[in-house]
CSV table of C-alpha atoms in Angstrom, one decimal:
chain,number,residue,atom,x,y,z
A,1,ASP,CA,-0.4,-46.3,6.3
A,2,THR,CA,1.3,-45.0,3.2
A,3,LEU,CA,0.2,-41.9,1.3
A,4,TRP,CA,-1.5,-44.1,-1.3
A,5,ASP,CA,-3.4,-46.1,1.4
A,6,LEU,CA,-4.7,-42.8,2.8
A,7,ALA,CA,-5.7,-41.6,-0.7
A,8,ILE,CA,-7.6,-44.8,-1.5
A,9,ALA,CA,-9.4,-44.7,1.9
A,10,GLU,CA,-10.4,-41.1,1.2
A,11,VAL,CA,-11.8,-41.9,-2.2
A,12,GLU,CA,-13.8,-44.9,-0.8
A,13,LYS,CA,-15.1,-42.7,1.9
A,14,ARG,CA,-16.4,-40.2,-0.6
A,15,GLU,CA,-17.9,-42.8,-2.9
A,16,ASN,CA,-19.7,-44.8,-0.3
A,17,PRO,CA,-23.1,-43.6,0.9
A,18,ASP,CA,-23.3,-42.0,4.4
A,19,ASP,CA,-25.5,-43.0,7.3
A,20,ASP,CA,-28.6,-41.6,5.7
A,21,GLY,CA,-28.1,-43.7,2.6
A,22,LYS,CA,-27.2,-40.6,0.5
A,23,ARG,CA,-24.0,-40.0,-1.5
A,24,VAL,CA,-22.0,-37.1,0.0
A,25,GLU,CA,-21.0,-34.5,-2.6
A,26,VAL,CA,-17.7,-32.7,-1.9
A,27,TRP,CA,-17.8,-29.0,-2.7
A,28,GLU,CA,-14.7,-27.8,-4.5
A,29,LYS,CA,-14.3,-24.2,-5.5
A,30,SER,CA,-11.6,-21.8,-6.7
A,31,VAL,CA,-11.1,-18.1,-5.9
A,32,LEU,CA,-8.6,-15.7,-7.5
A,33,PHE,CA,-7.6,-12.7,-5.4
A,34,MET,CA,-6.2,-9.7,-7.4
A,35,GLY,CA,-5.9,-6.0,-7.0
A,36,ASN,CA,-3.6,-3.2,-5.9
A,37,LYS,CA,0.0,-4.1,-4.9
A,38,ASN,CA,0.2,-4.0,-1.1
A,39,GLY,CA,-3.6,-3.6,-1.0
A,40,GLY,CA,-4.1,-6.3,1.7
A,41,LYS,CA,-5.0,-9.4,-0.3
A,42,THR,CA,-2.8,-11.7,1.7
A,43,THR,CA,-4.2,-10.4,5.0
A,44,ILE,CA,-7.7,-11.1,3.8
A,45,ILE,CA,-6.9,-14.6,2.7
A,46,LEU,CA,-5.2,-15.5,6.0
A,47,ARG,CA,-8.2,-14.1,7.9
A,48,CYS,CA,-10.6,-16.2,5.9
A,49,LEU,CA,-8.5,-19.3,6.6
A,50,GLU,CA,-8.1,-18.4,10.3
A,51,ARG,CA,-4.3,-18.5,10.0
A,52,GLU,CA,-2.2,-16.6,12.5
A,53,GLU,CA,0.6,-15.8,10.1
A,54,ILE,CA,2.5,-12.6,9.3
A,55,PRO,CA,1.6,-11.6,5.7
A,56,LYS,CA,4.5,-11.7,3.3
A,57,PRO,CA,4.7,-9.8,-0.1
A,58,THR,CA,3.2,-12.0,-2.8
A,59,LEU,CA,5.6,-12.9,-5.7
A,60,ALA,CA,3.9,-13.5,-9.0
A,61,LEU,CA,1.1,-16.1,-8.5
A,62,GLU,CA,0.7,-17.9,-5.2
A,63,TYR,CA,-1.6,-20.8,-4.1
A,64,THR,CA,-3.1,-22.0,-0.9
A,65,PHE,CA,-6.2,-23.9,0.1
A,66,GLY,CA,-8.7,-24.2,2.9
A,67,ARG,CA,-11.0,-27.1,4.0
A,68,ARG,CA,-14.4,-27.0,5.8
A,69,ALA,CA,-16.8,-29.7,6.9
A,70,ARG,CA,-20.5,-28.9,6.6
A,71,ARG,CA,-21.3,-31.2,9.4
A,72,HIS,CA,-19.8,-33.8,11.7
A,73,ASN,CA,-18.2,-37.0,10.1
A,74,THR,CA,-18.6,-35.7,6.5
A,75,PRO,CA,-15.8,-35.1,3.9
A,76,LYS,CA,-14.4,-31.6,4.0
A,77,ASP,CA,-15.2,-29.2,1.2
A,78,ILE,CA,-12.1,-27.7,-0.5
A,79,ALA,CA,-11.5,-24.1,-1.6
A,80,HIS,CA,-8.5,-23.3,-3.8
A,81,PHE,CA,-7.2,-19.8,-3.2
A,82,TRP,CA,-5.0,-18.1,-5.8
A,83,GLU,CA,-3.4,-14.7,-5.3
A,84,LEU,CA,-2.0,-12.6,-8.1
A,85,GLY,CA,0.8,-10.3,-6.9
A,86,GLY,CA,2.4,-7.2,-8.5
A,87,GLY,CA,-0.8,-5.2,-9.0
A,88,THR,CA,-1.3,-4.9,-12.8
A,89,SER,CA,2.2,-6.0,-13.8
A,90,LEU,CA,1.6,-9.7,-14.2
A,91,LEU,CA,-1.7,-9.8,-16.1
A,92,GLU,CA,-0.7,-12.7,-18.3
A,93,LEU,CA,-0.7,-15.0,-15.2
A,94,ILE,CA,-4.5,-14.7,-14.8
A,95,ARG,CA,-5.0,-17.4,-17.4
A,96,ILE,CA,-3.1,-20.0,-15.3
A,97,PRO,CA,-5.7,-20.6,-12.5
A,98,ILE,CA,-8.8,-20.1,-14.6
A,99,THR,CA,-9.4,-23.0,-17.0
A,100,SER,CA,-12.2,-24.7,-18.8
A,101,ASN,CA,-12.1,-27.5,-16.2
A,102,ASN,CA,-12.9,-25.3,-13.2
A,103,ILE,CA,-14.7,-22.3,-14.8
A,104,ARG,CA,-18.1,-23.5,-13.4
A,105,SER,CA,-16.7,-23.3,-9.8
A,106,PHE,CA,-14.5,-20.2,-10.2
A,107,ALA,CA,-14.9,-16.8,-8.6
A,108,VAL,CA,-12.9,-13.6,-8.4
A,109,VAL,CA,-12.1,-11.2,-5.5
A,110,LEU,CA,-10.9,-7.8,-6.6
A,111,VAL,CA,-9.2,-5.9,-3.7
A,112,LEU,CA,-8.9,-2.1,-4.3
A,113,ASP,CA,-6.8,0.1,-2.1
A,114,LEU,CA,-9.2,2.9,-1.0
A,115,SER,CA,-6.2,5.0,0.2
A,116,LYS,CA,-5.0,5.3,-3.5
A,117,PRO,CA,-7.9,6.7,-5.5
A,118,ASN,CA,-5.6,7.8,-8.4
A,119,GLU,CA,-4.7,4.1,-9.0
A,120,LEU,CA,-8.2,2.8,-8.4
A,121,TRP,CA,-9.9,2.9,-11.8
A,122,THR,CA,-6.8,1.9,-13.8
A,123,THR,CA,-6.1,-1.1,-11.6
A,124,MET,CA,-9.8,-2.2,-11.6
A,125,GLU,CA,-10.2,-1.7,-15.4
A,126,LYS,CA,-7.0,-3.6,-16.4
A,127,LEU,CA,-7.5,-6.6,-14.1
A,128,LEU,CA,-11.2,-7.0,-14.8
A,129,GLN,CA,-10.7,-6.5,-18.6
A,130,VAL,CA,-8.0,-9.1,-18.9
A,131,THR,CA,-9.9,-11.6,-16.7
A,132,ARG,CA,-13.2,-11.1,-18.6
A,133,ASN,CA,-11.4,-11.5,-22.0
A,134,HIS,CA,-9.9,-14.8,-20.8
A,135,VAL,CA,-13.1,-16.1,-19.3
A,136,ASN,CA,-15.0,-15.2,-22.5
A,137,LYS,CA,-12.5,-17.2,-24.6
A,138,ILE,CA,-13.1,-20.2,-22.4
A,139,LEU,CA,-16.9,-19.8,-22.8
A,140,THR,CA,-16.6,-19.4,-26.5
A,141,LYS,CA,-14.8,-22.8,-26.7
A,142,LEU,CA,-17.4,-24.4,-24.3
A,143,GLU,CA,-20.2,-23.2,-26.5
A,144,LYS,CA,-18.8,-25.6,-29.2
A,145,THR,CA,-17.8,-28.5,-26.9
A,146,ASN,CA,-20.3,-28.2,-24.1
A,147,PRO,CA,-23.0,-25.7,-24.8
A,148,GLU,CA,-25.1,-26.6,-21.8
A,149,VAL,CA,-22.3,-25.6,-19.4
A,150,ALA,CA,-21.7,-22.4,-21.2
A,151,THR,CA,-25.4,-21.5,-21.1
A,152,GLU,CA,-25.6,-22.4,-17.4
A,153,ILE,CA,-22.7,-20.1,-16.5
A,154,LYS,CA,-24.1,-17.2,-18.4
A,155,GLN,CA,-27.6,-17.6,-17.0
A,156,ARG,CA,-26.3,-18.0,-13.4
A,157,MET,CA,-24.8,-14.5,-13.5
A,158,ARG,CA,-28.0,-13.0,-15.0
A,159,ASN,CA,-29.8,-14.5,-12.0
A,160,ASN,CA,-28.1,-12.2,-9.6
A,161,LEU,CA,-30.8,-9.7,-10.5
A,162,GLN,CA,-34.5,-10.7,-10.4
A,163,ARG,CA,-36.1,-10.4,-13.9
A,164,ASP,CA,-38.5,-7.8,-12.5
A,165,HIS,CA,-35.6,-5.6,-11.2
A,166,PRO,CA,-35.7,-2.2,-13.1
A,167,ASP,CA,-32.0,-2.5,-14.0
A,168,TYR,CA,-32.2,-6.0,-15.4
A,169,GLU,CA,-31.6,-4.9,-19.0
A,170,LEU,CA,-29.2,-2.0,-18.1
A,171,VAL,CA,-26.4,-4.0,-16.4
A,172,ASP,CA,-23.6,-6.1,-17.9
A,173,PRO,CA,-22.8,-8.9,-15.4
A,174,PHE,CA,-19.3,-10.2,-15.1
A,175,PRO,CA,-19.1,-13.7,-16.5
A,176,ILE,CA,-18.2,-15.4,-13.2
A,177,PRO,CA,-19.0,-14.4,-9.6
A,178,LEU,CA,-17.2,-11.3,-8.4
A,179,VAL,CA,-16.6,-9.6,-5.1
A,180,ILE,CA,-15.1,-6.1,-4.9
A,181,ILE,CA,-13.3,-5.3,-1.6
A,182,GLY,CA,-12.4,-1.7,-0.8
A,183,SER,CA,-9.4,-2.1,1.6
A,184,LYS,CA,-7.8,0.3,4.1
A,185,TYR,CA,-11.1,1.9,5.1
A,186,ASP,CA,-9.4,3.3,8.2
A,187,ILE,CA,-7.2,5.6,6.0
A,188,PHE,CA,-10.1,6.3,3.5
A,189,HIS,CA,-12.3,7.4,6.4
A,190,GLU,CA,-10.0,10.4,7.0
A,191,PHE,CA,-10.5,11.7,3.4
A,192,ASP,CA,-12.7,14.7,2.7
A,193,SER,CA,-16.4,13.8,2.8
A,194,GLU,CA,-16.9,14.8,-0.9
A,195,MET,CA,-14.0,12.6,-2.0
A,196,ARG,CA,-15.4,9.7,0.0
A,197,LYS,CA,-18.8,10.2,-1.6
A,198,ILE,CA,-17.4,10.2,-5.2
A,199,ILE,CA,-15.3,7.0,-4.6
A,200,SER,CA,-18.2,5.2,-2.8
A,201,LYS,CA,-20.8,6.1,-5.4
A,202,THR,CA,-18.5,5.1,-8.2
A,203,LEU,CA,-17.7,1.7,-6.7
A,204,ARG,CA,-21.4,1.1,-6.0
A,205,PHE,CA,-22.1,1.7,-9.7
A,206,VAL,CA,-19.3,-0.5,-10.9
A,207,SER,CA,-20.3,-3.3,-8.6
A,208,HIS,CA,-24.0,-3.1,-9.5
A,209,TYR,CA,-23.2,-2.9,-13.2
A,210,TYR,CA,-21.0,-6.0,-13.0
A,211,GLY,CA,-23.4,-7.9,-10.8
A,212,ALA,CA,-20.8,-8.0,-8.0
A,213,SER,CA,-20.9,-7.7,-4.2
A,214,LEU,CA,-19.2,-4.8,-2.6
A,215,VAL,CA,-17.6,-4.5,0.9
A,216,PHE,CA,-15.3,-2.0,2.5
A,217,THR,CA,-12.8,-3.4,5.0
A,218,SER,CA,-9.8,-2.6,7.2
A,219,LYS,CA,-7.9,-4.2,10.0
A,220,SER,CA,-11.0,-3.9,12.1
A,221,GLU,CA,-12.2,-7.4,13.1
A,222,ALA,CA,-15.9,-6.5,12.5
A,223,LEU,CA,-15.2,-5.3,8.9
A,224,LEU,CA,-12.9,-8.3,8.2
A,225,LEU,CA,-15.8,-10.6,9.3
A,226,LYS,CA,-18.1,-9.1,6.7
A,227,ALA,CA,-15.6,-9.5,4.0
A,228,ARG,CA,-14.9,-13.1,5.2
A,229,GLY,CA,-18.6,-13.8,5.0
A,230,LEU,CA,-18.8,-12.9,1.3
A,231,ILE,CA,-15.7,-14.9,0.5
A,232,ASN,CA,-16.9,-18.0,2.4
A,233,HIS,CA,-20.1,-17.8,0.3
A,234,LEU,CA,-18.0,-18.1,-2.8
A,235,ALA,CA,-15.5,-20.6,-1.5
A,236,PHE,CA,-17.7,-22.9,0.7
A,237,GLY,CA,-21.3,-22.1,-0.2
A,238,TYR,CA,-22.1,-20.5,3.2
A,239,ASP,CA,-25.4,-18.5,3.2
A,240,LYS,CA,-24.9,-15.0,1.8
A,241,SER,CA,-25.8,-12.1,4.2
A,242,LYS,CA,-28.9,-10.1,3.3
A,243,SER,CA,-27.9,-7.0,5.3
A,244,VAL,CA,-27.1,-3.8,3.3
A,245,SER,CA,-25.2,-0.7,4.2
A,246,VAL,CA,-25.2,2.1,1.6
A,247,ASP,CA,-24.5,5.1,3.8
A,248,HIS,CA,-21.4,6.8,2.3
A,249,SER,CA,-20.3,8.0,5.8
A,250,LYS,CA,-20.0,4.4,6.9
A,251,PRO,CA,-18.3,1.2,5.5
A,252,LEU,CA,-20.3,0.0,2.5
A,253,PHE,CA,-21.7,-3.6,2.4
A,254,ILE,CA,-23.9,-4.5,-0.5
A,255,PRO,CA,-24.3,-8.1,-1.6
A,256,ALA,CA,-24.8,-8.7,-5.3
A,257,GLY,CA,-28.3,-7.8,-6.6
A,258,LEU,CA,-29.3,-5.6,-3.6
A,259,ASP,CA,-28.5,-2.2,-5.1
A,260,SER,CA,-30.1,-0.2,-7.9
A,261,LEU,CA,-29.2,2.7,-10.2
A,262,SER,CA,-32.0,4.8,-8.8
A,263,GLN,CA,-30.6,4.5,-5.3
A,264,ILE,CA,-27.0,5.1,-6.5
A,265,GLY,CA,-28.1,8.2,-8.4
A,266,PRO,CA,-26.3,10.0,-11.3
A,267,PRO,CA,-22.5,10.4,-11.6
A,268,PRO,CA,-21.3,13.1,-9.1
A,269,ALA,CA,-20.8,16.0,-11.5
A,270,SER,CA,-22.8,19.0,-12.7
A,271,ASP,CA,-25.2,18.7,-15.6
A,272,SER,CA,-23.0,21.0,-17.7
A,273,ASP,CA,-19.9,18.9,-17.0
A,274,ILE,CA,-21.7,15.7,-17.9
A,275,GLY,CA,-23.0,17.3,-21.1
A,276,LYS,CA,-19.5,18.0,-22.2
A,277,MET,CA,-18.2,14.5,-21.7
A,278,ARG,CA,-18.3,12.1,-24.7
A,279,ALA,CA,-19.1,8.6,-23.5
A,280,ASN,CA,-20.6,5.6,-25.3
A,281,THR,CA,-21.7,3.6,-22.2
A,282,PRO,CA,-22.7,4.4,-18.7
A,283,LEU,CA,-19.5,2.8,-17.4
A,284,GLU,CA,-17.4,5.1,-19.6
A,285,LEU,CA,-19.3,8.2,-18.3
A,286,TRP,CA,-18.7,7.2,-14.7
A,287,LYS,CA,-15.0,6.7,-15.6
A,288,LYS,CA,-14.7,10.2,-17.0
A,289,VAL,CA,-16.4,11.8,-14.0
A,290,PHE,CA,-14.2,9.8,-11.6
A,291,GLU,CA,-11.0,10.5,-13.3
A,292,LYS,CA,-11.7,14.2,-13.5
A,293,THR,CA,-11.5,14.3,-9.7
A,294,PHE,CA,-8.8,11.6,-9.4
A,295,PRO,CA,-6.5,11.8,-12.5
A,296,PRO,CA,-5.1,8.3,-13.1
A,297,LYS,CA,-1.5,7.2,-12.9
A,298,SER,CA,-0.2,5.9,-16.2
A,299,PHE,CA,-0.2,2.2,-16.6
A,300,CYS,CA,3.6,2.2,-16.7
A,301,ASP,CA,3.6,3.8,-13.2
A,302,LEU,CA,1.7,0.9,-11.9
A,303,GLN,CA,4.1,-1.7,-13.2
A,304,ASP,CA,6.1,-3.6,-10.5
A,305,THR,CA,9.7,-2.7,-11.1
A,306,LYS,CA,11.2,-4.6,-8.1
A,307,ASP,CA,13.4,-7.5,-9.1
A,308,PRO,CA,12.0,-10.6,-7.4
A,309,ALA,CA,15.5,-12.1,-7.4
A,310,GLN,CA,16.5,-9.6,-4.8
A,311,ASP,CA,13.6,-10.5,-2.4
A,312,LEU,CA,15.2,-11.7,0.9
A,313,GLN,CA,12.3,-14.1,1.6
A,314,TYR,CA,13.5,-16.3,-1.3
A,315,ALA,CA,17.2,-16.1,-0.5
A,316,GLU,CA,19.3,-19.3,-1.2
A,317,TYR,CA,23.0,-19.0,-0.5
A,318,GLU,CA,24.3,-21.3,-3.2
A,319,VAL,CA,22.0,-19.9,-5.9
A,320,ASP,CA,22.7,-16.3,-4.9
A,321,VAL,CA,26.5,-16.8,-5.0
A,322,MET,CA,26.3,-18.4,-8.5
A,323,ARG,CA,24.1,-15.6,-9.7
A,324,ALA,CA,26.5,-13.0,-8.4
A,325,GLN,CA,29.4,-14.7,-10.2
A,326,LYS,CA,27.4,-14.9,-13.5
A,327,ASN,CA,26.5,-11.2,-13.1
A,328,GLN,CA,30.2,-10.3,-12.8
A,329,GLU,CA,31.0,-12.4,-15.8
A,330,LEU,CA,28.3,-10.7,-17.8
A,331,GLU,CA,29.5,-7.2,-16.9
A,332,HIS,CA,33.1,-8.2,-17.8
A,333,TYR,CA,31.9,-9.5,-21.2
A,334,LYS,CA,29.9,-6.3,-21.8
A,335,ARG,CA,32.9,-4.1,-21.1
A,336,ASN,CA,35.2,-6.1,-23.4
A,337,ALA,CA,32.6,-6.2,-26.1
A,338,SER,CA,32.1,-2.4,-25.9
A,339,LYS,CA,35.9,-1.9,-26.0
A,340,SER,CA,36.3,-4.2,-29.0
A,341,TRP,CA,33.4,-2.4,-30.8
A,342,LYS,CA,35.0,1.1,-30.3
A,343,GLU,CA,38.4,-0.2,-31.6
A,344,MET,CA,36.9,-1.5,-34.9
A,345,ASP,CA,37.8,0.4,-38.1
A,346,PHE,CA,35.1,0.9,-40.6
A,347,ASP,CA,35.6,1.4,-44.3
A,348,SER,CA,34.6,4.9,-45.1
A,349,ASP,CA,33.6,3.8,-48.6
């Protein structure tokens, strides 16, 4: 059979009723992974797809996919996995995978490196801010062209909390499903207990405030399975775990909607310190408390300065030889241009 024959057969298989006389609906979702550079995003994706591959550094924006069948002899559901590389240096690429066509079935996984607390808030804030702004622009357009879809998306995120939840009016849900993963728990576990408590409480607040799920993970198989369960819920519609772990001395695992501000408690600072901090929102107050303990790196420090053209995994002999030649020609031109400029006489008048 040719490729077109296979494609036609697949479409007919999906459109024809199954043995029960019911039409089979194929589940198709998209998930964007983003977060700290070298934070473990690729490893988590490979584990979710059960691929035994050695993770490679992600360049810019990469794509892969996974397929799962809900039961025997049924079409496989599809999950599109996007991964944003470079930490916060390639924010403009976020708009590529998230479009008005797939916004109803899109979700975000934010991977934060627990071993780098001084980068944590800046990375989280920049990535979520840019993503939220882009999604809101799409929703604004949908409100004019397809208001029912826009309303459905907004209401779905509000439904993460029951209307009788005491925090229902106090949170600000992210516009699309969000999972926050704290990676490298094995390193984080060696931190001072007070430092772990501040980081854990802060991430609990942020996750609850945004209506997100939170899970800490590492290379441990047991922890990876928990993270995989949350991601499979987003990607393939698997049942979401109802178990909860909020003990700061252990890896956190809190599905969306199962935490509360009363359980999290106030920001970890003295009343006098909190009184001196000027903040317009609860999120801003938590940020100030967190950054007092973990002063943030500047945004420039988090930029990816490595030249992707020098990455050995993308080496191509002919291209690299031509590039080297052109670089030499450029340097020669610059030297001649500089020499010519210095020799020029200027009229003093």
